[in-house]
PDB file of C-alpha atoms in Angstrom:
ATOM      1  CA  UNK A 365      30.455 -28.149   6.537  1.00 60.00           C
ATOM      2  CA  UNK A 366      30.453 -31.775   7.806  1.00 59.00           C
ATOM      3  CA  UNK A 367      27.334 -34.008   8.876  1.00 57.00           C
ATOM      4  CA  UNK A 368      27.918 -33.065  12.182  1.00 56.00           C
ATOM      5  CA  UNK A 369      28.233 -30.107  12.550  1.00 62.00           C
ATOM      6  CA  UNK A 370      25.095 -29.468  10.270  1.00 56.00           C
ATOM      7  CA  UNK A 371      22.992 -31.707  12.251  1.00 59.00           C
ATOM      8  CA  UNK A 372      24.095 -28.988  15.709  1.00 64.00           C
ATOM      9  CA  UNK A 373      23.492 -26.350  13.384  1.00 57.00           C
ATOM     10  CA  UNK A 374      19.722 -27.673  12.910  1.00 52.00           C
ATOM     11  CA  UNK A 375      19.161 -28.879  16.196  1.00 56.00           C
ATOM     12  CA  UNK A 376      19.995 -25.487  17.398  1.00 58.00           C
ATOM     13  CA  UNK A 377      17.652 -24.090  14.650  1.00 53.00           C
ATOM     14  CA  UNK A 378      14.763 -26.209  15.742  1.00 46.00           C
ATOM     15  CA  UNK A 379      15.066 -25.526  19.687  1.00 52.00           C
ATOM     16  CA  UNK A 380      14.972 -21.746  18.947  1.00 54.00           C
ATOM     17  CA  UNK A 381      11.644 -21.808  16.612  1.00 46.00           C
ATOM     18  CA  UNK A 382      10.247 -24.095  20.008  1.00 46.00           C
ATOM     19  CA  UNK A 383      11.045 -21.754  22.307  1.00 52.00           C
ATOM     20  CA  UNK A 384       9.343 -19.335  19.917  1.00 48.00           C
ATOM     21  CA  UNK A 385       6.682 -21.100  20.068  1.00 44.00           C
ATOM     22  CA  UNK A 386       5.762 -20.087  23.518  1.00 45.00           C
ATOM     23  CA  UNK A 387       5.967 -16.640  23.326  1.00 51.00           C
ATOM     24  CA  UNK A 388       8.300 -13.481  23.370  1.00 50.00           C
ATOM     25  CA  UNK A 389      11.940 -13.579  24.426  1.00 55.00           C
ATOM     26  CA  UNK A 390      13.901 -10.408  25.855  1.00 50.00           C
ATOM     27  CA  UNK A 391      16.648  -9.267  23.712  1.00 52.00           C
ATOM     28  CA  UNK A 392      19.843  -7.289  24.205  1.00 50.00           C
ATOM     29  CA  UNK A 393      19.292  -3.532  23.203  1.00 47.00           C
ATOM     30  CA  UNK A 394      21.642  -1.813  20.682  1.00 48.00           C
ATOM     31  CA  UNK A 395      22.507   0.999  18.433  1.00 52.00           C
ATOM     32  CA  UNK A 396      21.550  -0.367  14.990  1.00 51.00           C
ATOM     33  CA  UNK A 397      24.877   1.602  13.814  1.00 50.00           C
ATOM     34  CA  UNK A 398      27.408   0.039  16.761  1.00 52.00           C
ATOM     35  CA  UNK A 399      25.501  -3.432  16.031  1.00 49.00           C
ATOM     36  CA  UNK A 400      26.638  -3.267  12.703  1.00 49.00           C
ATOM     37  CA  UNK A 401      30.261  -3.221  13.225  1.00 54.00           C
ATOM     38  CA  UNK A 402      30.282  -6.558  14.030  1.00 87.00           C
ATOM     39  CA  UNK A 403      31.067  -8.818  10.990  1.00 88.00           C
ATOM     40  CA  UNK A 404      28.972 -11.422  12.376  1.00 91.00           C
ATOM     41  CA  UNK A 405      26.090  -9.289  12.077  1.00 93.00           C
ATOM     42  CA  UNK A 406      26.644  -7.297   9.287  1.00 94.00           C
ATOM     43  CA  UNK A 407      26.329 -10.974   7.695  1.00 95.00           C
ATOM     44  CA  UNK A 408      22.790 -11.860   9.246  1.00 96.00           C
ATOM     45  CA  UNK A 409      21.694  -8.147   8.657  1.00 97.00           C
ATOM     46  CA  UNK A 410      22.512  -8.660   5.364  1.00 97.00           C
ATOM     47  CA  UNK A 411      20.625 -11.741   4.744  1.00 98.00           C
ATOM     48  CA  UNK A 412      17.864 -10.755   6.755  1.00 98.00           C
ATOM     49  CA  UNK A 413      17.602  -7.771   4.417  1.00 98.00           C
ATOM     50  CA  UNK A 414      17.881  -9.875   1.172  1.00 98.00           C
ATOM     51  CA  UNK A 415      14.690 -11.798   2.119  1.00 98.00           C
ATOM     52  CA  UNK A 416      12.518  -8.979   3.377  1.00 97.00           C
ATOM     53  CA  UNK A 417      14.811  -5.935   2.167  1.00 97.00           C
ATOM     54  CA  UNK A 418      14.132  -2.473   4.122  1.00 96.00           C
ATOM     55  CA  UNK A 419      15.256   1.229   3.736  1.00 95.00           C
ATOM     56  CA  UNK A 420      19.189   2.111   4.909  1.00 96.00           C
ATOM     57  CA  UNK A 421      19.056   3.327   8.683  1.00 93.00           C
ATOM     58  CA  UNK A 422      21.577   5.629   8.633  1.00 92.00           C
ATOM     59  CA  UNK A 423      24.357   7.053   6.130  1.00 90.00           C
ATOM     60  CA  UNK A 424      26.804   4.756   5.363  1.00 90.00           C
ATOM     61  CA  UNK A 425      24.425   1.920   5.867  1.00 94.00           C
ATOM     62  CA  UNK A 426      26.108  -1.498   4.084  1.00 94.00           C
ATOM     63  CA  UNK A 427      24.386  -4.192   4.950  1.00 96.00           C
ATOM     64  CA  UNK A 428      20.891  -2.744   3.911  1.00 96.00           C
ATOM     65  CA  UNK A 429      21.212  -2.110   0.528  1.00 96.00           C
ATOM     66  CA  UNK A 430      18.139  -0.024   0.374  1.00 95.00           C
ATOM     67  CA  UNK A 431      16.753  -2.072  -2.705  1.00 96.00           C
ATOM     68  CA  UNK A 432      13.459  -0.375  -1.138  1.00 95.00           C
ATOM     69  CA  UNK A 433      11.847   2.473   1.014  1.00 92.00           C
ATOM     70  CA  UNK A 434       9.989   1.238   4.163  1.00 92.00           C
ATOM     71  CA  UNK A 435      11.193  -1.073   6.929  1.00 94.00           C
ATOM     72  CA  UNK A 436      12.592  -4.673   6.307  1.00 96.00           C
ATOM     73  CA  UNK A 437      13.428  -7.818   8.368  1.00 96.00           C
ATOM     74  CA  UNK A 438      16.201  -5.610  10.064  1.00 96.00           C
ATOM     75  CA  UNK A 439      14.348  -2.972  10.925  1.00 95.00           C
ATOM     76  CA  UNK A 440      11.964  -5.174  12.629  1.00 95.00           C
ATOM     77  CA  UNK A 441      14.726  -6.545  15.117  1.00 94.00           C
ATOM     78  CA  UNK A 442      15.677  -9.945  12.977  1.00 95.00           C
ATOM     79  CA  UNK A 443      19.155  -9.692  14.724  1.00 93.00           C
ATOM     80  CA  UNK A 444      17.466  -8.992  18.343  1.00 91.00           C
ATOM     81  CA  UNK A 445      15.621 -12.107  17.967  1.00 92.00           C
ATOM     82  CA  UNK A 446      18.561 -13.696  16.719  1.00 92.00           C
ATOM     83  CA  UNK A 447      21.264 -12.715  19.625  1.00 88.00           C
ATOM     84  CA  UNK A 448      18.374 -13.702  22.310  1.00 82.00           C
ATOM     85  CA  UNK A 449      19.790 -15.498  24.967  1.00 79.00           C
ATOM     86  CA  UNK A 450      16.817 -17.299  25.840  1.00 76.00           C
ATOM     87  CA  UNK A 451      17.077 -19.335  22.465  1.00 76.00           C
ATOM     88  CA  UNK A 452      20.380 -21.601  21.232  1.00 79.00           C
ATOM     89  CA  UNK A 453      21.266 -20.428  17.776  1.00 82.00           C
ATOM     90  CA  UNK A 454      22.911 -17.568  19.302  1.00 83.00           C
ATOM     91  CA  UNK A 455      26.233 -19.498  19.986  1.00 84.00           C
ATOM     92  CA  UNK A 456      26.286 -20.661  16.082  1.00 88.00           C
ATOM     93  CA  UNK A 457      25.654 -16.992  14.587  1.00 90.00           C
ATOM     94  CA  UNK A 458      29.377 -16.866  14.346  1.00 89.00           C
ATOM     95  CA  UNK A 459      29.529 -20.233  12.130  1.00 89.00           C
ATOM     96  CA  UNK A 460      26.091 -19.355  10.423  1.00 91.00           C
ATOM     97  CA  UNK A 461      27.881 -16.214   9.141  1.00 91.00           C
ATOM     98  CA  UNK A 462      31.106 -17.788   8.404  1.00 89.00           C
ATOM     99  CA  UNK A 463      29.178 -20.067   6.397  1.00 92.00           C
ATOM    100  CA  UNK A 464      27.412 -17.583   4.251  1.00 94.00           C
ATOM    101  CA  UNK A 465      30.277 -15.547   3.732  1.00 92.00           C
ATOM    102  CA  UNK A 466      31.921 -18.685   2.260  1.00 91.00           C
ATOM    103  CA  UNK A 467      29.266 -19.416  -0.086  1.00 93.00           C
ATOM    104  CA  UNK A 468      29.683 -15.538  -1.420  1.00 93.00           C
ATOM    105  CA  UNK A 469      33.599 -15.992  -1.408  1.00 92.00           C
ATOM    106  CA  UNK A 470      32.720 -18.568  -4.026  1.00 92.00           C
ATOM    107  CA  UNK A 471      29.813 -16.576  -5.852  1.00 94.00           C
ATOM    108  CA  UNK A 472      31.918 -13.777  -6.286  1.00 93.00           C
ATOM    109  CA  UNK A 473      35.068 -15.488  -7.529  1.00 92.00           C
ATOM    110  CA  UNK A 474      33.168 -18.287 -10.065  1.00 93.00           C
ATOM    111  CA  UNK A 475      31.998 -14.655 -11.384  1.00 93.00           C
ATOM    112  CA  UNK A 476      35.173 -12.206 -11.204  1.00 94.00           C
ATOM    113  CA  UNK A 477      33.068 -10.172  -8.641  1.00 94.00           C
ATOM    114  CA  UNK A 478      35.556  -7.704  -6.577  1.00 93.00           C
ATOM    115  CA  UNK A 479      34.824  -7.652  -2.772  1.00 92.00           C
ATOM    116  CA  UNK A 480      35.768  -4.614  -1.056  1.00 91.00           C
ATOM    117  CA  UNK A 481      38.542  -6.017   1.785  1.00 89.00           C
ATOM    118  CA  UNK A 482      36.598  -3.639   4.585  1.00 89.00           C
ATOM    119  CA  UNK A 483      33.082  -5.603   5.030  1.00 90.00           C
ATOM    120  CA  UNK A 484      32.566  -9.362   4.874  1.00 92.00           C
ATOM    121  CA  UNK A 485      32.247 -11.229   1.899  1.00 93.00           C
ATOM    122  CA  UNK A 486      28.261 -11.612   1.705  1.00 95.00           C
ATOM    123  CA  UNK A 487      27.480  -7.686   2.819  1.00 96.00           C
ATOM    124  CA  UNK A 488      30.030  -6.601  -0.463  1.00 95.00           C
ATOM    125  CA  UNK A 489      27.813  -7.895  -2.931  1.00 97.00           C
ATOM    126  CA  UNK A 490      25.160  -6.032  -4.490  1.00 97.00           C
ATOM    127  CA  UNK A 491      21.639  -6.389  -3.834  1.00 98.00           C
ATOM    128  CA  UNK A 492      21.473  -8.416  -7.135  1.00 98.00           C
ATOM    129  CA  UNK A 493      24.250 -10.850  -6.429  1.00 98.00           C
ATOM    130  CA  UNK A 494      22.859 -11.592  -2.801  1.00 98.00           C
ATOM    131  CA  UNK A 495      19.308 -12.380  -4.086  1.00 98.00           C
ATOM    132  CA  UNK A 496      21.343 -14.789  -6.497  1.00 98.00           C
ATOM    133  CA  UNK A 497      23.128 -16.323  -4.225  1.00 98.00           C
ATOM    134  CA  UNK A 498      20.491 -16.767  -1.067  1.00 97.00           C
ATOM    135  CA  UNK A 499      18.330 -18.315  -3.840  1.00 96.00           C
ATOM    136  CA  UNK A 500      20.587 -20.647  -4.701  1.00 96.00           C
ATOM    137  CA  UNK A 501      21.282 -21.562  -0.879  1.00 96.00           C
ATOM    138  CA  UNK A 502      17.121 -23.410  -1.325  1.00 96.00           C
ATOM    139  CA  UNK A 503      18.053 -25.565  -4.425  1.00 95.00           C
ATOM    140  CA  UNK A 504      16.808 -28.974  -3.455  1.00 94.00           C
ATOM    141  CA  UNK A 505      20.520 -30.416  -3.979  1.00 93.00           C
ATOM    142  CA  UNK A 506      22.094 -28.044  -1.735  1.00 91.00           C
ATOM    143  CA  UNK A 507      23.457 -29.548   1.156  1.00 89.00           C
ATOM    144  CA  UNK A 508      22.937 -26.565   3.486  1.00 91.00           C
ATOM    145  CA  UNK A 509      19.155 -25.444   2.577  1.00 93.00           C
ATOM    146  CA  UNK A 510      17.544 -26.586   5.725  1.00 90.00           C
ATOM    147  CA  UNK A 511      19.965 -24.580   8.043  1.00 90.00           C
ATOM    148  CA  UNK A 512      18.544 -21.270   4.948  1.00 94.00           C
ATOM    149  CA  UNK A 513      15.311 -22.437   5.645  1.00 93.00           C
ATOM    150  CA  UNK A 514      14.744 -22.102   9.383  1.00 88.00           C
ATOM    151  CA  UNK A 515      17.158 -19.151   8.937  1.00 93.00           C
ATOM    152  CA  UNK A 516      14.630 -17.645   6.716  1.00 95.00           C
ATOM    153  CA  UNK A 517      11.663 -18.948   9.026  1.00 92.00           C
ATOM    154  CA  UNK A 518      12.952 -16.931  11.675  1.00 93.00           C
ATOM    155  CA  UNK A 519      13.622 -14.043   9.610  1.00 95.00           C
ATOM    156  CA  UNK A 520       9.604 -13.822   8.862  1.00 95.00           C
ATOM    157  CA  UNK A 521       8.941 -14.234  12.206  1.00 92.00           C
ATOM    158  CA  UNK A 522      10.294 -11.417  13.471  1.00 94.00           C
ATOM    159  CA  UNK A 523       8.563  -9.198  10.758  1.00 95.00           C
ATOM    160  CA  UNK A 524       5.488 -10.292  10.730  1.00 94.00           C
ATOM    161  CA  UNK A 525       4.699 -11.547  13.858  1.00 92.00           C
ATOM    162  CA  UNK A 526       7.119  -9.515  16.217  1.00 91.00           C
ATOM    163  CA  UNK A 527       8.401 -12.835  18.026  1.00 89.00           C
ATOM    164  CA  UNK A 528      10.796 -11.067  20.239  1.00 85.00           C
ATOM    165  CA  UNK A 529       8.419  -9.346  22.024  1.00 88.00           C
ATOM    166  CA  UNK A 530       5.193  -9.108  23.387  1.00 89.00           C
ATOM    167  CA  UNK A 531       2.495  -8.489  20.622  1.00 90.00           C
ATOM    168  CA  UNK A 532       0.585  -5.427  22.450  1.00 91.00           C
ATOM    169  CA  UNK A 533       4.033  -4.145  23.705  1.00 91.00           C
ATOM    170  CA  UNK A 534       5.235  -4.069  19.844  1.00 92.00           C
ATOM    171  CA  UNK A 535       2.444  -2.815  18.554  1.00 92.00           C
ATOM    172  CA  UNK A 536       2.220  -0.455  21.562  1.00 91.00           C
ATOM    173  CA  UNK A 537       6.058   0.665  20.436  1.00 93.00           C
ATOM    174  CA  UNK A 538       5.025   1.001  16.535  1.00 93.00           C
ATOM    175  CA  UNK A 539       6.762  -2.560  15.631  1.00 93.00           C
ATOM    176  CA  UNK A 540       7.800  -1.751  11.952  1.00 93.00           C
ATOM    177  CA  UNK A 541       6.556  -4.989  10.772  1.00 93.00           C
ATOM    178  CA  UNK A 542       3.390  -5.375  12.487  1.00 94.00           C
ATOM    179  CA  UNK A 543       3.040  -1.513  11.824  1.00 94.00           C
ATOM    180  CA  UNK A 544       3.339  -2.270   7.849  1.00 92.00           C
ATOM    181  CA  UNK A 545       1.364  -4.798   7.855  1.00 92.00           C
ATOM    182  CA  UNK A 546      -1.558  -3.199   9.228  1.00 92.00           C
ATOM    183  CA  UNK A 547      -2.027  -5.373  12.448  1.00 92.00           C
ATOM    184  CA  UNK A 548      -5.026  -5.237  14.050  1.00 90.00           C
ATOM    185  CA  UNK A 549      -4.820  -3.300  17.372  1.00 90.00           C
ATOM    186  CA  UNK A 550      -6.616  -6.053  20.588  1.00 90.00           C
ATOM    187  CA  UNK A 551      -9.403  -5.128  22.552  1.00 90.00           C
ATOM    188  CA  UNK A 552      -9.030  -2.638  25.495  1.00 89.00           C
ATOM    189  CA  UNK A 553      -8.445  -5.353  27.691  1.00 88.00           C
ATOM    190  CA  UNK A 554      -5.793  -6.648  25.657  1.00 86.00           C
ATOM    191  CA  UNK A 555      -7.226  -9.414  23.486  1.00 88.00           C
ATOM    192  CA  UNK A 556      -8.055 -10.227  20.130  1.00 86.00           C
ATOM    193  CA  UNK A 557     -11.728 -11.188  19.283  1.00 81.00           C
ATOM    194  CA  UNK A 558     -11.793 -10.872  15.682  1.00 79.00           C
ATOM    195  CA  UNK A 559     -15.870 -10.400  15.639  1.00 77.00           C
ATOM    196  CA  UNK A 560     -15.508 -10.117  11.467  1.00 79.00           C
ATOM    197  CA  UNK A 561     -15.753 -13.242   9.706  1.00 78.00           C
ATOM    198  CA  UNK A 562     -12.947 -13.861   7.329  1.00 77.00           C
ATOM    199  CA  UNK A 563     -15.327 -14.329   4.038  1.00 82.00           C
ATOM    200  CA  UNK A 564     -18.268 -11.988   5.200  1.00 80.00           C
ATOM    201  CA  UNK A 565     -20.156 -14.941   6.592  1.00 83.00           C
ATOM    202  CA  UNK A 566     -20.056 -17.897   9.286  1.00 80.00           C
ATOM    203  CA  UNK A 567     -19.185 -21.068   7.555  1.00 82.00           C
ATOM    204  CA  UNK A 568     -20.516 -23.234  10.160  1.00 84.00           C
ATOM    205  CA  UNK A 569     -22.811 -23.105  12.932  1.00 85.00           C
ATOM    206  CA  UNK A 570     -21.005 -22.709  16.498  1.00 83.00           C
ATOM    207  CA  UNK A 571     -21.781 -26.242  18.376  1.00 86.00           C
ATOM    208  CA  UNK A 572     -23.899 -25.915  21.454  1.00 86.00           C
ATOM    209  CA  UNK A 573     -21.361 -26.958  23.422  1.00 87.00           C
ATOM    210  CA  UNK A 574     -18.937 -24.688  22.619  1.00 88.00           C
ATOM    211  CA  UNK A 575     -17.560 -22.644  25.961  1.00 87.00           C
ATOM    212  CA  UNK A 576     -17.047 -19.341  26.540  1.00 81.00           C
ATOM    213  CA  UNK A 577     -13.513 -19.635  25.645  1.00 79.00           C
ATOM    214  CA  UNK A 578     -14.226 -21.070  22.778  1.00 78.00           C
ATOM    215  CA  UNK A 579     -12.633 -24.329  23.094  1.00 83.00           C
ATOM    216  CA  UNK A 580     -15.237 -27.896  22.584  1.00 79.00           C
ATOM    217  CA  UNK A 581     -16.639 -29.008  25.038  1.00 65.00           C
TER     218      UNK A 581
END
């Protein structure tokens, strides 16, 4: 990949995790067994599930491996988030993928590693060989790791913070991130007061000025 065209890449990366930033984004709704068919995001799924890894969703399942029971990035809507039109990686998945699949081309034939003709390059690699490889893609010398990293970024984000939705609404729809990781349920009006402290005890005094928000004064 030329200069270029990894600087778009990363620019693209870095307006989606600001628009992120300022809350949920709606997302196109499909079957997790028709979304699969796509190449495209059989890749992502695939890499998605090598960083958090999840239970296979239905028989036949390739690009979970199932390297665990319970849900994973996938499960959690990583490819929602993803295909958002609201944010502008969704243009590059395509090249993203294409990209990945490359680097697994490679993996596989430096190692004599068959890949089955049927699925693309990355998802016919065993769960072994694609934690291999993805760790490879954050060696300080490689020339792609920042386009992994926000990759990856947004990959947690959608697990453990639900970032394609509404936080109440996902935990109101049993989010299987949020729901694994035990997220607190808000207040019946809707927001979260956390009236525990963190270490048993205040560390500081709250400052007299302090407003009922919360904020300084």
């Amino acid at each position: 990949m030329t200069a270029p065209d990894r600087r778009s890449l990363l620019k693209a990366l870095v307006a989606t995790l600001a628009g992120l930033s300022v809350g949920g984004v709606s997302t196109p709704e499909a079957d997790a067994a028709e979304a699969s068919e796509s190449w495209t995001t059989q890749t992502l799924e695939a890499f998605a599930d090598t960083l958090i890894p999840g239970g296979r969703r239905f028989a036949g399942d390739v690009a979970v491996a199932g390297a665990v029971t319970g849900p994973g990035a996938v499960q959690a809507g990583v490819v929602d988030l993803l295909h958002s039109p609201e944010l502008p990686v969704a243009p590059l998945l395509a090249e993203i993928a294409a990209l990945l699949d490359a680097r697994a081309v490679t993996y596989a034939a430096l190692r004599l590693i068959w890949l089955p003709p049927t699925h693309p390059p990355f998802v016919g690699l065993s769960f072994s060989h694609r934690t291999a490889l993805v760790g490879g893609l954050f060696d300080p010398d490689d020339l792609d790791r920042p386009i992994w990293q926000v990759m990856s970024l947004l990959v947690g984000l959608a697990f453990d913070t639900a970032a394609q939705q509404d936080t109440v609404e996902a935990l109101g729809q049993g989010h299987p991130g949020l729901t694994w990781l035990r997220f607190p349920e808000p207040d019946p009006d809707g927001l979260w007061r956390f009236p525990d402290f963190s270490y048993g005890r205040p560390l500081a005094a709250l400052h007299p000025n302090t407003t009922a928000s919360g904020s300084p004064a």
